[in-house]
Amino acid sequence: EEERLRKDIKNNIIKVYIENIKNVFNENRVEFTNLQKFIHRNKDRSIESIFNSMPSIIREIYPCMIMSSDFVSKYIPLDFDKFDVVIIDEGFNLSVDKSLIPIFHGKRCLIFGDDTFKFDTYFESIFERAIIMNVPKKTLKYDYENIVENTLDLSNKEFCYNNENVFKNNSMIDNIAKYLIKEGFDVNTNIGKGKFKIDIGIVSNNRDKYSLGIIVDDFKEFKNNIGDREIIYPDVLKNKGWNIYRLYSVNWHTNSQREIDNIKNIVAQIEGV
């Protein structure tokens, strides 16, 4: 694992050698010299020595790092510039003592966990300690963890607190679906199990998946949830392999045929027609 990390660091340093870190070189000649030695010498250096000898360059290349608590303790020097924020995921799986050094390296710390989780570990977790110390907390409203390609669901209903999250006007969705059917498309509506659903799905020609998912946006109905609907949700779907088209109600009411034509063109491109 350490050998892989060394190679990864070296490859990334070489990759951005000219383009991205000129300013760092100009400001810190000592690190620049260390970098030259690191690139041109065949002998591998330890990861600890890389962090110690080129901290500014490492921060420029890796502004965000994903590491286990053990790796943080082993590789990052205590005098390394603090990160803007340290995020501890699944804090109920990390003991208090193992979390101290990662927390030390951040200006702020966010600890994620489920307070409905029954703690049966033999150690006190940092998440438990945060609860005991009454650290300010904020409840996540949605959990996207279990979204899959053709079934959308919330993996933890506790996050919803029975909120009514209505994002669509069903009559409008049905109207759009009817137009698409007239154009020869095979469509399904309200795809998924949870309250976050894909409003309309156009079935692909080979009928084994959806070629396009359509999200119908009506700001009057979900104005308090625009951040989720406009940014997070579409990105999650795209990462899961969906092709997504955003259909805004104002555009539909202004020129429905233009929207239909846009959808037809996009599907044709996806299907390679």
Coordinates of C-alpha atoms in Angstrom, one line a residue:
E1 CA 0.0 0.0 0.0
E2 CA 2.8 2.4 0.9
E3 CA 4.6 1.6 -2.4
R4 CA 1.4 2.4 -4.3
L5 CA 1.0 5.7 -2.5
R6 CA 4.6 6.7 -3.2
K7 CA 4.1 6.0 -6.9
D8 CA 0.8 7.9 -6.9
I9 CA 2.3 10.9 -5.3
K10 CA 5.3 10.9 -7.7
N11 CA 3.1 10.6 -10.8
N12 CA 0.8 13.4 -9.7
I13 CA 3.7 15.7 -8.9
I14 CA 5.2 15.1 -12.4
K15 CA 1.7 15.6 -14.0
V16 CA 1.3 19.1 -12.5
Y17 CA 5.0 19.9 -12.5
I18 CA 4.7 22.7 -14.9
E19 CA 1.1 23.8 -15.0
N20 CA -0.4 24.0 -11.6
I21 CA 2.3 24.7 -9.0
K22 CA 4.6 27.4 -10.6
N23 CA 3.6 29.9 -7.8
V24 CA 4.7 27.4 -5.1
F25 CA 8.0 26.9 -6.8
N26 CA 8.6 30.6 -7.0
E27 CA 7.7 31.2 -3.4
N28 CA 9.6 28.2 -1.9
R29 CA 12.9 27.4 -3.5
V30 CA 13.8 24.9 -0.9
E31 CA 10.8 22.8 -1.7
F32 CA 11.5 23.2 -5.4
T33 CA 15.0 21.8 -4.9
N34 CA 13.5 18.9 -2.9
L35 CA 11.0 18.3 -5.6
Q36 CA 13.7 18.1 -8.3
K37 CA 15.6 15.5 -6.2
F38 CA 12.5 13.5 -5.6
I39 CA 11.6 13.4 -9.3
H40 CA 15.0 12.6 -10.7
R41 CA 16.4 10.2 -8.2
N42 CA 15.5 6.6 -8.6
K43 CA 15.6 5.8 -4.9
D44 CA 12.2 6.0 -3.3
R45 CA 11.6 8.2 -0.3
S46 CA 9.3 7.5 2.5
I47 CA 5.9 9.2 2.5
E48 CA 6.7 10.8 5.8
S49 CA 9.7 12.5 4.3
I50 CA 7.7 13.7 1.3
F51 CA 5.2 15.4 3.6
N52 CA 8.0 16.9 5.6
S53 CA 10.2 18.2 2.8
M54 CA 7.5 19.5 0.4
P55 CA 4.4 20.4 2.5
S56 CA 3.3 23.4 0.3
I57 CA 3.6 21.4 -2.9
I58 CA 1.7 18.5 -1.4
R59 CA -1.1 20.8 -0.3
E60 CA -1.2 22.3 -3.8
I61 CA -1.5 19.0 -5.4
Y62 CA -3.8 17.3 -2.8
P63 CA -6.0 20.0 -1.4
C64 CA -8.4 17.3 -0.4
M65 CA -7.2 14.0 1.1
I66 CA -9.0 10.8 2.0
M67 CA -7.1 8.8 4.6
S68 CA -7.8 6.5 7.4
S69 CA -7.0 7.7 10.9
D70 CA -4.0 5.4 11.1
F71 CA -2.6 6.9 7.9
V72 CA -3.1 10.4 9.1
S73 CA -1.2 9.6 12.3
K74 CA 1.6 7.9 10.4
Y75 CA 2.2 10.1 7.4
I76 CA 1.1 13.7 8.2
P77 CA 3.5 15.7 10.4
L78 CA 2.1 17.4 13.4
D79 CA 3.3 20.8 12.1
F80 CA 1.6 20.3 8.7
D81 CA -0.6 23.3 7.9
K82 CA -4.1 22.6 9.2
F83 CA -6.9 21.6 6.8
D84 CA -10.0 23.9 6.5
V85 CA -12.2 21.0 7.7
V86 CA -11.7 17.4 8.7
I87 CA -14.6 15.1 8.1
I88 CA -15.0 11.9 10.1
D89 CA -17.4 9.5 8.4
E90 CA -19.2 6.8 10.4
G91 CA -17.9 8.2 13.6
F92 CA -19.4 5.4 15.6
N93 CA -16.7 3.1 14.2
L94 CA -13.8 5.3 15.3
S95 CA -12.5 5.3 18.8
V96 CA -11.9 8.5 20.6
D97 CA -8.1 8.0 20.9
K98 CA -7.7 7.3 17.1
S99 CA -9.7 10.4 16.2
L100 CA -7.6 12.9 18.2
I101 CA -4.8 13.4 15.7
P102 CA -7.1 13.7 12.6
I103 CA -9.2 16.3 14.6
F104 CA -6.0 18.1 15.5
H105 CA -5.2 18.6 11.8
G106 CA -8.3 20.5 11.1
K107 CA -9.5 24.0 11.8
R108 CA -13.0 22.5 12.0
C109 CA -14.3 19.0 12.3
L110 CA -17.5 17.4 11.1
I111 CA -18.4 14.0 12.6
F112 CA -21.0 11.9 10.7
G113 CA -23.0 9.1 12.3
D114 CA -26.5 7.8 13.0
D115 CA -27.7 8.5 16.5
T116 CA -30.3 5.6 16.2
F117 CA -27.3 3.2 15.9
K118 CA -27.0 0.8 18.8
F119 CA -23.5 1.1 20.1
D120 CA -22.2 -2.5 20.8
T121 CA -18.5 -1.8 20.3
Y122 CA -16.0 -2.4 23.1
F123 CA -14.7 1.1 22.8
E124 CA -16.2 4.6 23.2
S125 CA -16.5 6.1 19.7
I126 CA -15.9 9.7 18.8
F127 CA -19.5 9.9 17.8
E128 CA -20.7 8.9 21.2
R129 CA -18.3 11.3 22.8
A130 CA -19.7 14.1 20.7
I131 CA -23.2 13.3 21.8
I132 CA -22.2 13.2 25.4
M133 CA -20.4 16.5 25.1
N134 CA -23.5 18.0 23.5
V135 CA -21.6 19.1 20.4
P136 CA -23.9 21.1 18.0
K137 CA -25.6 18.7 15.6
K138 CA -27.5 18.9 12.4
T139 CA -29.7 16.2 11.0
L140 CA -29.3 15.2 7.4
K141 CA -32.6 15.4 5.6
Y142 CA -31.9 12.8 2.9
D143 CA -29.6 9.8 2.5
Y144 CA -28.6 9.1 -1.0
E145 CA -26.5 6.0 -0.1
N146 CA -28.7 3.4 -1.6
I147 CA -29.8 5.1 -4.8
V148 CA -29.3 2.6 -7.6
E149 CA -29.8 2.9 -11.4
N150 CA -33.4 2.0 -11.7
T151 CA -34.7 2.1 -8.1
L152 CA -34.6 5.2 -5.9
D153 CA -35.1 4.9 -2.2
L154 CA -34.0 6.5 1.1
S155 CA -31.9 4.0 3.0
N156 CA -32.8 5.5 6.4
K157 CA -36.4 6.6 6.9
E158 CA -35.4 8.3 10.2
F159 CA -33.8 11.1 8.1
C160 CA -37.2 12.0 6.7
Y161 CA -39.1 12.6 10.0
N162 CA -42.3 12.1 8.0
N163 CA -41.8 15.3 6.1
E164 CA -43.9 15.8 3.0
N165 CA -41.4 16.4 0.2
V166 CA -43.6 17.0 -2.8
F167 CA -41.6 17.9 -5.9
K168 CA -43.9 17.4 -8.8
N169 CA -47.3 18.2 -10.2
N170 CA -48.6 14.8 -11.3
S171 CA -51.0 16.2 -13.8
M172 CA -48.1 18.1 -15.5
I173 CA -46.0 14.9 -15.6
D174 CA -48.9 12.9 -17.1
N175 CA -49.4 15.6 -19.7
I176 CA -45.7 15.5 -20.7
A177 CA -45.8 11.7 -20.8
K178 CA -48.8 11.7 -23.1
Y179 CA -46.9 14.0 -25.5
L180 CA -43.9 11.7 -25.5
I181 CA -46.0 8.7 -26.1
K182 CA -47.5 10.4 -29.1
E183 CA -44.0 10.9 -30.4
G184 CA -43.5 7.1 -30.2
F185 CA -41.6 6.9 -26.9
D186 CA -42.2 4.1 -24.4
V187 CA -42.3 5.9 -21.0
N188 CA -42.8 5.2 -17.3
T189 CA -43.6 7.8 -14.7
N190 CA -42.7 8.2 -11.0
I191 CA -39.8 5.7 -11.1
G192 CA -38.5 4.6 -7.7
K193 CA -39.7 3.7 -4.3
G194 CA -39.0 6.8 -2.2
K195 CA -40.1 10.4 -2.3
F196 CA -37.1 11.3 -4.5
K197 CA -38.2 9.8 -7.8
I198 CA -37.4 10.3 -11.5
D199 CA -40.5 11.8 -12.9
I200 CA -40.4 10.3 -16.4
G201 CA -38.2 7.6 -17.8
I202 CA -37.8 6.9 -21.5
V203 CA -37.2 3.2 -22.2
S204 CA -34.3 2.5 -24.4
N205 CA -34.6 0.8 -27.8
N206 CA -33.2 -2.5 -26.5
R207 CA -35.7 -2.2 -23.6
D208 CA -33.2 -3.3 -20.9
K209 CA -32.8 0.1 -19.3
Y210 CA -33.9 3.8 -19.5
S211 CA -32.1 5.9 -22.1
L212 CA -33.2 9.1 -20.4
G213 CA -34.6 10.3 -17.1
I214 CA -36.6 13.5 -17.0
I215 CA -36.9 15.6 -13.9
V216 CA -39.8 18.0 -14.0
D217 CA -39.2 21.1 -12.0
D218 CA -42.0 23.3 -10.6
F219 CA -40.5 25.9 -8.3
K220 CA -43.8 26.7 -6.7
E221 CA -44.0 23.2 -5.2
F222 CA -40.4 22.7 -4.0
K223 CA -38.9 26.2 -3.5
N224 CA -37.6 25.2 -0.1
N225 CA -35.7 22.2 -1.5
I226 CA -34.0 23.7 -4.5
G227 CA -30.5 22.9 -3.3
D228 CA -31.4 19.2 -3.2
R229 CA -33.4 19.1 -6.4
E230 CA -31.2 21.3 -8.5
I231 CA -27.7 20.2 -7.5
I232 CA -27.4 17.1 -5.3
Y233 CA -30.0 14.8 -6.7
P234 CA -29.1 15.2 -10.4
D235 CA -25.4 14.7 -9.7
V236 CA -26.1 11.5 -7.7
L237 CA -28.2 10.2 -10.6
K238 CA -25.6 11.0 -13.2
N239 CA -22.9 9.2 -11.1
K240 CA -25.2 6.2 -11.0
G241 CA -25.3 6.1 -14.8
W242 CA -28.5 8.0 -15.6
N243 CA -28.8 10.4 -18.5
I244 CA -30.8 13.3 -17.0
Y245 CA -32.8 16.0 -18.7
R246 CA -34.1 19.0 -16.7
L247 CA -37.5 20.1 -17.9
Y248 CA -38.6 23.4 -16.3
S249 CA -42.3 24.1 -16.1
V250 CA -41.9 27.6 -17.4
N251 CA -40.2 26.4 -20.5
W252 CA -42.9 23.7 -21.0
H253 CA -45.7 26.2 -20.7
T254 CA -43.9 28.7 -23.0
N255 CA -43.0 26.3 -25.8
S256 CA -43.8 22.6 -25.2
Q257 CA -42.9 21.6 -28.7
R258 CA -39.4 22.9 -28.3
E259 CA -39.0 20.8 -25.1
I260 CA -40.3 17.7 -27.0
D261 CA -37.8 18.4 -29.8
N262 CA -34.9 18.8 -27.3
I263 CA -35.8 15.5 -25.7
K264 CA -36.1 13.7 -29.1
N265 CA -32.6 15.0 -30.1
I266 CA -31.0 14.0 -26.8
V267 CA -32.5 10.5 -27.0
A268 CA -31.4 10.1 -30.6
Q269 CA -27.8 11.0 -29.6
I270 CA -27.9 8.6 -26.7
E271 CA -29.3 5.8 -28.8
G272 CA -26.9 6.6 -31.7
V273 CA -29.8 7.0 -34.1

